[in-house]
Short mmCIF file of C-alpha atoms and ligand atoms in Angstrom, two decimals:
data_model
loop_
_atom_site.label_atom_id
_atom_site.label_comp_id
_atom_site.label_asym_id
_atom_site.label_seq_id
_atom_site.Cartn_x
_atom_site.Cartn_y
_atom_site.Cartn_z
CA MET A 27 5.25 -12.09 -56.09
CA MET A 28 8.82 -12.90 -55.17
CA LYS A 29 10.91 -15.53 -56.91
CA ILE A 30 12.67 -17.65 -54.54
CA LYS A 31 15.73 -19.77 -55.39
CA LEU A 32 15.78 -23.27 -53.94
CA GLU A 33 18.97 -24.90 -53.34
CA LYS A 34 18.83 -27.79 -51.20
CA ALA A 35 21.51 -29.64 -49.05
CA GLU A 36 22.92 -32.77 -50.33
CA ASP A 37 21.46 -36.04 -48.77
CA HIS A 38 24.91 -36.55 -46.96
CA GLU A 39 24.85 -32.82 -45.33
CA LEU A 40 21.42 -33.84 -43.58
CA LYS A 41 21.68 -33.36 -40.04
CA LEU A 42 20.70 -36.26 -37.56
CA LYS A 43 17.37 -35.32 -35.69
CA PRO A 44 17.89 -34.80 -31.98
CA ASN A 45 16.02 -36.73 -29.61
CA GLU A 46 12.35 -35.04 -29.11
CA ASN A 47 12.07 -35.64 -25.68
CA ALA A 48 15.10 -33.51 -24.60
CA LEU A 49 15.29 -30.49 -27.04
CA GLY A 50 15.29 -27.68 -24.69
CA PHE A 51 14.85 -24.52 -26.53
CA GLY A 52 16.99 -22.80 -29.02
CA ASN A 53 19.66 -25.84 -29.23
CA HIS A 54 19.26 -27.30 -32.22
CA PHE A 55 18.59 -26.03 -35.73
CA THR A 56 17.33 -27.60 -39.26
CA ASP A 57 18.78 -28.14 -42.40
CA HIS A 58 17.51 -25.15 -44.40
CA MET A 59 16.82 -21.69 -43.99
CA PHE A 60 15.51 -18.76 -46.05
CA VAL A 61 17.53 -15.77 -46.74
CA MET A 62 16.98 -12.45 -48.83
CA THR A 63 19.06 -9.54 -49.11
CA TYR A 64 17.97 -5.35 -49.34
CA ASP A 65 19.48 -2.45 -51.25
CA GLN A 66 18.69 0.96 -51.04
CA GLY A 67 17.25 1.69 -54.17
CA GLN A 68 16.74 -1.82 -55.22
CA GLY A 69 14.52 -3.29 -52.62
CA TRP A 70 14.60 -6.82 -51.42
CA HIS A 71 16.31 -9.30 -53.72
CA ASP A 72 18.05 -12.70 -54.00
CA ALA A 73 15.50 -14.45 -51.92
CA GLU A 74 16.95 -18.09 -51.48
CA ILE A 75 15.85 -21.11 -49.40
CA CYS A 76 19.12 -22.77 -49.29
CA LYS A 77 21.54 -25.05 -46.76
CA TYR A 78 21.52 -23.60 -43.16
CA LYS A 79 24.98 -22.16 -42.75
CA ASP A 80 27.51 -19.33 -41.71
CA PHE A 81 27.04 -15.92 -42.90
CA SER A 82 30.20 -14.10 -43.98
CA LEU A 83 30.08 -10.70 -42.77
CA ASP A 84 32.14 -7.17 -42.90
CA PRO A 85 33.88 -6.87 -39.59
CA ALA A 86 32.20 -3.20 -40.03
CA ALA A 87 28.44 -4.49 -40.81
CA MET A 88 26.64 -1.72 -38.99
CA VAL A 89 24.58 -4.37 -36.81
CA LEU A 90 27.79 -5.32 -35.15
CA HIS A 91 28.43 -1.93 -34.01
CA TYR A 92 25.47 -0.02 -33.56
CA GLY A 93 22.88 -3.00 -33.25
CA GLN A 94 20.34 -2.40 -36.06
CA ALA A 95 18.69 -6.04 -35.42
CA ILE A 96 15.20 -7.05 -34.94
CA PHE A 97 13.30 -10.29 -34.78
CA GLU A 98 10.36 -12.49 -34.33
CA GLY A 99 9.34 -15.96 -33.09
CA LEU A 100 6.48 -17.90 -33.91
CA LYS A 101 5.67 -21.77 -33.86
CA ALA A 102 4.61 -24.61 -36.16
CA TYR A 103 2.73 -27.14 -34.88
CA ARG A 104 2.41 -30.83 -35.86
CA GLY A 105 -1.45 -31.13 -35.33
CA LYS A 106 -4.17 -33.69 -35.96
CA ASP A 107 -3.56 -36.13 -39.21
CA ASP A 108 0.06 -34.91 -39.27
CA GLN A 109 -1.21 -31.37 -40.47
CA ILE A 110 1.11 -28.30 -39.66
CA PHE A 111 -0.37 -25.34 -38.68
CA LEU A 112 0.90 -21.71 -38.00
CA PHE A 113 -0.22 -19.55 -35.18
CA ARG A 114 -1.12 -15.94 -36.26
CA PRO A 115 1.91 -15.43 -38.40
CA THR A 116 0.62 -12.53 -40.35
CA ALA A 117 0.85 -11.03 -36.85
CA ASN A 118 4.18 -11.65 -36.46
CA LEU A 119 5.04 -10.51 -39.52
CA GLU A 120 3.07 -7.00 -39.28
CA ARG A 121 5.00 -6.74 -35.92
CA ILE A 122 8.68 -7.17 -37.41
CA ASN A 123 7.52 -4.34 -39.68
CA ALA A 124 6.45 -2.25 -36.92
CA SER A 125 10.02 -2.81 -35.22
CA ALA A 126 11.59 -2.16 -38.48
CA THR A 127 9.99 1.08 -39.07
CA ARG A 128 11.20 2.24 -35.25
CA MET A 129 14.62 0.92 -36.04
CA CYS A 130 15.04 2.60 -39.38
CA MET A 131 15.25 -0.69 -41.01
CA PRO A 132 13.02 -1.55 -44.32
CA GLU A 133 9.87 -3.18 -44.08
CA VAL A 134 9.65 -6.94 -45.36
CA PRO A 135 6.92 -7.92 -47.78
CA VAL A 136 4.44 -9.76 -45.98
CA ALA A 137 2.81 -12.00 -48.43
CA ASP A 138 5.88 -13.02 -49.60
CA VAL A 139 7.50 -13.91 -46.70
CA LEU A 140 4.71 -16.12 -45.55
CA LYS A 141 4.91 -17.60 -48.95
CA ALA A 142 8.54 -18.50 -48.67
CA LEU A 143 7.99 -19.51 -45.02
CA LYS A 144 5.43 -22.31 -45.83
CA GLN A 145 7.97 -23.77 -48.77
CA LEU A 146 10.41 -23.63 -46.11
CA LEU A 147 8.40 -25.24 -43.74
CA GLU A 148 7.39 -27.80 -46.31
CA LEU A 149 10.90 -28.70 -47.15
CA GLU A 150 11.70 -29.06 -43.44
CA ARG A 151 8.48 -30.92 -42.47
CA GLU A 152 10.25 -33.92 -40.98
CA TRP A 153 11.80 -31.46 -38.28
CA ILE A 154 8.39 -30.43 -36.79
CA PRO A 155 8.44 -32.94 -33.80
CA ARG A 156 5.96 -34.97 -32.56
CA ALA A 157 6.40 -35.12 -29.04
CA ALA A 158 3.62 -34.05 -27.05
CA GLY A 159 3.93 -29.88 -26.39
CA SER A 160 6.84 -29.95 -28.61
CA THR A 161 7.09 -27.66 -31.73
CA LEU A 162 9.13 -25.88 -34.43
CA TYR A 163 10.11 -22.68 -33.33
CA ILE A 164 10.58 -20.06 -35.95
CA ARG A 165 12.92 -17.34 -35.87
CA PRO A 166 12.38 -14.48 -38.89
CA THR A 167 15.45 -11.70 -38.30
CA MET A 168 17.04 -8.76 -39.70
CA ILE A 169 20.00 -7.48 -39.46
CA ALA A 170 22.02 -4.29 -41.16
CA THR A 171 24.91 -5.75 -43.06
CA GLU A 172 26.30 -2.52 -44.79
CA ALA A 173 29.99 -1.96 -43.66
CA GLY A 174 30.43 1.48 -42.07
CA LEU A 175 30.78 3.16 -38.62
CA GLY A 176 29.00 6.33 -39.50
CA VAL A 177 25.84 6.08 -36.68
CA ARG A 178 22.79 6.32 -39.64
CA PRO A 179 20.43 3.81 -41.06
CA ALA A 180 22.22 1.07 -43.35
CA LYS A 181 21.64 0.89 -46.90
CA ARG A 182 22.14 -2.80 -47.21
CA PHE A 183 20.26 -5.63 -44.84
CA LEU A 184 19.78 -9.31 -44.53
CA PHE A 185 16.70 -10.94 -43.46
CA PHE A 186 16.74 -14.50 -42.45
CA ILE A 187 14.24 -17.22 -41.16
CA ILE A 188 15.90 -20.21 -39.08
CA LEU A 189 14.02 -23.15 -37.69
CA CYS A 190 14.37 -24.65 -34.19
CA PRO A 191 12.85 -27.93 -32.85
CA VAL A 192 11.93 -26.76 -29.28
CA GLY A 193 10.16 -28.39 -26.12
CA ALA A 194 9.23 -25.85 -23.41
CA TYR A 195 10.99 -22.53 -22.80
CA TYR A 196 11.32 -22.77 -19.10
CA ALA A 197 13.30 -25.54 -17.25
CA GLU A 198 10.11 -25.67 -15.16
CA GLY A 199 8.01 -26.93 -18.22
CA PHE A 200 4.36 -25.53 -17.52
CA ASN A 201 4.90 -25.34 -13.96
CA PRO A 202 4.99 -22.30 -11.87
CA VAL A 203 8.16 -20.10 -12.07
CA LYS A 204 9.85 -17.97 -9.56
CA ILE A 205 10.11 -14.18 -10.55
CA PHE A 206 12.31 -11.45 -9.28
CA VAL A 207 10.99 -8.21 -9.48
CA THR A 208 13.81 -5.90 -9.82
CA ASP A 209 13.87 -2.00 -8.96
CA LYS A 210 17.57 -1.87 -9.68
CA TYR A 211 17.80 -2.21 -13.40
CA VAL A 212 15.30 -0.77 -16.32
CA ARG A 213 14.37 -2.49 -19.28
CA ALA A 214 13.10 0.04 -21.58
CA VAL A 215 11.92 3.52 -21.21
CA ARG A 216 8.62 5.31 -23.00
CA GLY A 217 10.07 7.00 -26.09
CA GLY A 218 12.71 4.25 -26.37
CA VAL A 219 12.54 1.21 -28.14
CA GLY A 220 10.68 -1.37 -25.70
CA GLN A 221 7.98 -2.19 -28.09
CA ALA A 222 10.56 -3.11 -30.92
CA LYS A 223 11.71 -6.61 -31.18
CA THR A 224 14.97 -5.36 -31.26
CA ALA A 225 18.06 -7.08 -30.06
CA GLY A 226 19.36 -4.76 -27.76
CA ASN A 227 16.36 -4.96 -25.29
CA TYR A 228 17.26 -8.51 -24.64
CA ALA A 229 20.90 -7.58 -24.17
CA ALA A 230 19.88 -5.30 -21.77
CA SER A 231 18.25 -7.95 -19.84
CA ILE A 232 20.87 -10.34 -19.22
CA MET A 233 22.84 -8.75 -16.11
CA ALA A 234 19.41 -8.64 -14.27
CA ALA A 235 18.59 -12.27 -15.16
CA VAL A 236 21.92 -13.24 -14.42
CA GLU A 237 21.46 -11.86 -10.75
CA ALA A 238 18.13 -13.26 -10.62
CA LYS A 239 19.06 -16.54 -11.60
CA GLN A 240 22.07 -16.67 -8.99
CA GLN A 241 19.45 -16.13 -6.23
CA GLY A 242 17.30 -19.12 -7.45
CA TYR A 243 14.49 -16.75 -9.67
CA THR A 244 13.54 -17.85 -13.57
CA GLN A 245 12.93 -14.55 -14.49
CA VAL A 246 13.17 -11.08 -14.04
CA LEU A 247 9.82 -8.43 -13.87
CA TRP A 248 10.55 -4.96 -15.04
CA LEU A 249 8.88 -1.93 -13.58
CA ASP A 250 8.66 1.40 -15.56
CA ALA A 251 11.74 3.14 -15.69
CA ILE A 252 10.60 6.46 -14.40
CA GLU A 253 9.00 5.85 -11.33
CA ARG A 254 9.99 1.95 -11.00
CA LYS A 255 6.38 1.49 -9.82
CA TYR A 256 4.55 0.19 -12.81
CA VAL A 257 4.71 -3.45 -13.43
CA GLU A 258 5.75 -3.63 -17.37
CA GLU A 259 6.69 -7.02 -18.88
CA VAL A 260 9.08 -10.37 -18.00
CA GLY A 261 10.88 -9.70 -21.14
CA THR A 262 10.34 -13.12 -22.43
CA MET A 263 6.62 -12.58 -21.68
CA ASN A 264 4.19 -10.26 -20.95
CA ILE A 265 2.29 -10.53 -17.57
CA PHE A 266 -1.28 -10.98 -16.41
CA PHE A 267 -2.58 -10.67 -12.81
CA LYS A 268 -6.12 -11.93 -11.69
CA ILE A 269 -7.23 -9.82 -8.59
CA ASP A 270 -10.95 -10.22 -7.23
CA ASP A 271 -12.14 -12.04 -10.34
CA GLU A 272 -10.71 -9.68 -12.63
CA LEU A 273 -7.99 -10.39 -15.35
CA ILE A 274 -5.44 -7.28 -15.40
CA THR A 275 -2.56 -6.66 -17.84
CA PRO A 276 -0.32 -3.52 -18.31
CA ALA A 277 -1.58 -1.69 -20.85
CA LEU A 278 0.80 -1.08 -24.33
CA ASN A 279 2.45 2.24 -23.45
CA GLY A 280 5.31 2.15 -25.75
CA SER A 281 8.04 0.41 -23.48
CA ILE A 282 5.98 -3.02 -23.37
CA LEU A 283 6.57 -5.58 -26.43
CA PRO A 284 2.93 -6.08 -27.93
CA GLY A 285 2.61 -9.78 -27.49
CA ILE A 286 0.57 -11.97 -30.02
CA THR A 287 0.07 -14.39 -27.26
CA ARG A 288 -1.03 -11.43 -25.06
CA ASP A 289 -3.48 -10.52 -27.43
CA SER A 290 -4.80 -13.86 -27.93
CA VAL A 291 -5.37 -14.03 -24.45
CA LEU A 292 -7.16 -11.07 -23.92
CA ARG A 293 -9.32 -12.09 -26.75
CA LEU A 294 -10.26 -15.44 -25.27
CA THR A 295 -10.75 -13.91 -21.92
CA ARG A 296 -13.11 -11.37 -22.83
CA ASP A 297 -14.97 -13.95 -25.10
CA TRP A 298 -15.35 -15.97 -21.80
CA GLY A 299 -16.88 -13.40 -20.24
CA LEU A 300 -14.32 -12.55 -17.73
CA LYS A 301 -13.54 -8.97 -16.63
CA VAL A 302 -10.73 -8.08 -18.64
CA THR A 303 -8.62 -4.56 -18.06
CA GLU A 304 -5.44 -3.21 -19.57
CA ARG A 305 -4.18 -0.43 -17.21
CA GLU A 306 -1.22 0.73 -15.54
CA ILE A 307 -1.14 -1.78 -12.43
CA SER A 308 1.63 -0.79 -9.68
CA ILE A 309 3.76 -3.67 -7.83
CA ASP A 310 2.43 -2.00 -4.54
CA GLU A 311 -1.27 -2.79 -5.60
CA ILE A 312 0.01 -6.04 -6.60
CA ILE A 313 1.69 -6.86 -3.23
CA ALA A 314 -1.47 -5.29 -1.32
CA ALA A 315 -3.95 -7.58 -3.23
CA ASN A 316 -2.01 -10.36 -2.16
CA ALA A 317 -1.87 -9.51 1.40
CA ARG A 318 -5.66 -9.02 1.48
CA GLY A 319 -6.26 -12.40 -0.25
CA GLY A 320 -7.37 -10.96 -3.50
CA LEU A 321 -4.34 -11.87 -5.77
CA GLN A 322 -5.60 -15.41 -7.49
CA GLU A 323 -3.02 -15.71 -10.00
CA ILE A 324 -0.30 -14.49 -11.90
CA PHE A 325 0.76 -15.85 -15.10
CA GLY A 326 3.10 -14.78 -18.45
CA THR A 327 2.61 -15.16 -21.96
CA GLY A 328 4.73 -15.48 -24.90
CA THR A 329 5.24 -17.50 -27.99
CA ALA A 330 8.24 -19.36 -26.61
CA ALA A 331 6.83 -19.44 -22.86
CA VAL A 332 3.15 -20.02 -23.71
CA ILE A 333 1.06 -19.81 -20.62
CA SER A 334 3.69 -19.60 -17.72
CA PRO A 335 2.09 -19.48 -14.38
CA VAL A 336 4.12 -17.55 -11.59
CA GLY A 337 4.34 -19.34 -8.27
CA SER A 338 6.07 -16.66 -6.24
CA LEU A 339 7.42 -12.67 -6.63
CA HIS A 340 10.45 -11.40 -5.02
CA TYR A 341 10.22 -7.66 -4.37
CA LYS A 342 12.64 -5.82 -2.17
CA ASP A 343 13.92 -8.74 -0.08
CA GLN A 344 10.73 -10.34 0.49
CA ASP A 345 9.15 -13.32 -1.27
CA TYR A 346 5.54 -13.91 -1.83
CA THR A 347 3.74 -16.77 -2.64
CA ILE A 348 1.25 -16.72 -5.26
CA ASN A 349 -1.76 -19.21 -5.47
CA GLY A 350 0.17 -21.47 -2.90
CA GLY A 351 2.66 -21.50 -5.54
CA LYS A 352 0.57 -23.50 -7.80
CA THR A 353 -0.96 -22.95 -11.22
CA GLY A 354 -4.21 -21.36 -10.99
CA GLN A 355 -7.51 -22.53 -12.57
CA LEU A 356 -7.57 -19.65 -15.26
CA ALA A 357 -3.49 -20.13 -16.79
CA GLN A 358 -4.49 -23.94 -16.80
CA ARG A 359 -7.48 -23.37 -18.92
CA LEU A 360 -5.82 -20.63 -21.35
CA PHE A 361 -2.91 -23.32 -21.84
CA ASP A 362 -5.19 -26.01 -22.57
CA GLU A 363 -7.35 -24.06 -24.75
CA MET A 364 -4.53 -22.40 -26.77
CA GLN A 365 -2.67 -25.56 -27.14
CA ALA A 366 -6.08 -27.26 -28.47
CA ILE A 367 -6.49 -24.47 -30.93
CA GLN A 368 -2.49 -24.65 -31.85
CA TYR A 369 -2.41 -28.11 -32.45
CA GLY A 370 -5.65 -28.34 -34.26
CA ARG A 371 -7.65 -30.43 -31.80
CA GLN A 372 -10.19 -27.77 -31.26
CA PRO A 373 -12.26 -25.59 -33.87
CA ASP A 374 -10.51 -22.38 -34.48
CA PRO A 375 -13.26 -19.71 -34.17
CA TYR A 376 -10.97 -16.59 -34.82
CA ASP A 377 -8.99 -18.02 -37.91
CA TRP A 378 -5.62 -17.72 -35.93
CA MET A 379 -4.60 -21.03 -37.83
CA ILE A 380 -2.76 -21.11 -40.93
CA LYS A 381 -2.63 -24.51 -42.42
CA VAL A 382 0.70 -24.90 -44.48
C1 COI B 4 9.30 -15.78 -28.16
O1 COI B 4 8.59 -15.57 -27.24
O2 COI B 4 9.10 -15.94 -29.36
C2 COI B 4 10.50 -14.66 -27.48
O3 COI B 4 10.79 -14.14 -28.65
C3 COI B 4 10.92 -14.57 -26.48
C4 COI B 4 12.32 -14.88 -26.14
C5 COI B 4 12.62 -16.40 -26.34
C6 COI B 4 13.37 -14.25 -26.71
#
């Protein structure tokens, strides 16, 4: 097992905790973080839990130029009897390793990183919020730190985990969001890096998101990059459609992020006996189903977004109201069930939760 050095912040350096009822998303960071360094030929070394602080990076650090950067998002929950739970952390660590492989970056040792994360959470226990619906968001990240301007895999990397007490990701909370379907921009193309959780995918999404926001929409729904016809994902979440009592989500095709909440929703709904299908689904099929009254619900799934009902779609200069603009029954049931499992209020038949 990896040895982890501990360097605690001094008492006078500890930050004031933010108001738990106004956390927002991604605004506050805890007192400590986990870091480790990778050097080719040496592997991961110098694992340390230390004070949350600035990094010092060479201006030629390869991440700054060619974007070898990958990350994850998972959450710690304060549940029954003040117990702390993690939701499927191994799935996140396996996914960062899949992203690493795609981006020519080194894999992390999953068991060691999980151990380090638990140790960090124990130290930061007081940062895990108590307010209903709030959590401690966990952001494992890896960047190329070798100085160099040749376009090739770096030989030196930094992996770190930072923690962030959060409320709902969208200002709407658990309320229907308005989604802009873009056929002007694309997020990712098959054969590209769409299925990797790499920084560039998010950078590429910002312009469309800004334009959508200017027009009053919360998020962008991406279509496939070749025909601009098949639905992919929202970028901050995967997407599900309930049509004629069947739950449909785009099949993983290489350009869609394989969401862990997506996977959990598939598992739950199949166990509930719903008809569930992963396949290509075109935006035209969705608009047509809506026109004939067959489209019952749309919702997104994600770690940050949890379950997010979609109240309207905008496509080609037209707005379509979904389910009367209200939260659908299935989205509500999934939200309740997922939260009940995650906060430990309900038995977890899937062994998804890990006690810290
Ligand atoms: C997450 O849901 O954890 C994400 O990473 C999506 C977004 C906040 C970038």
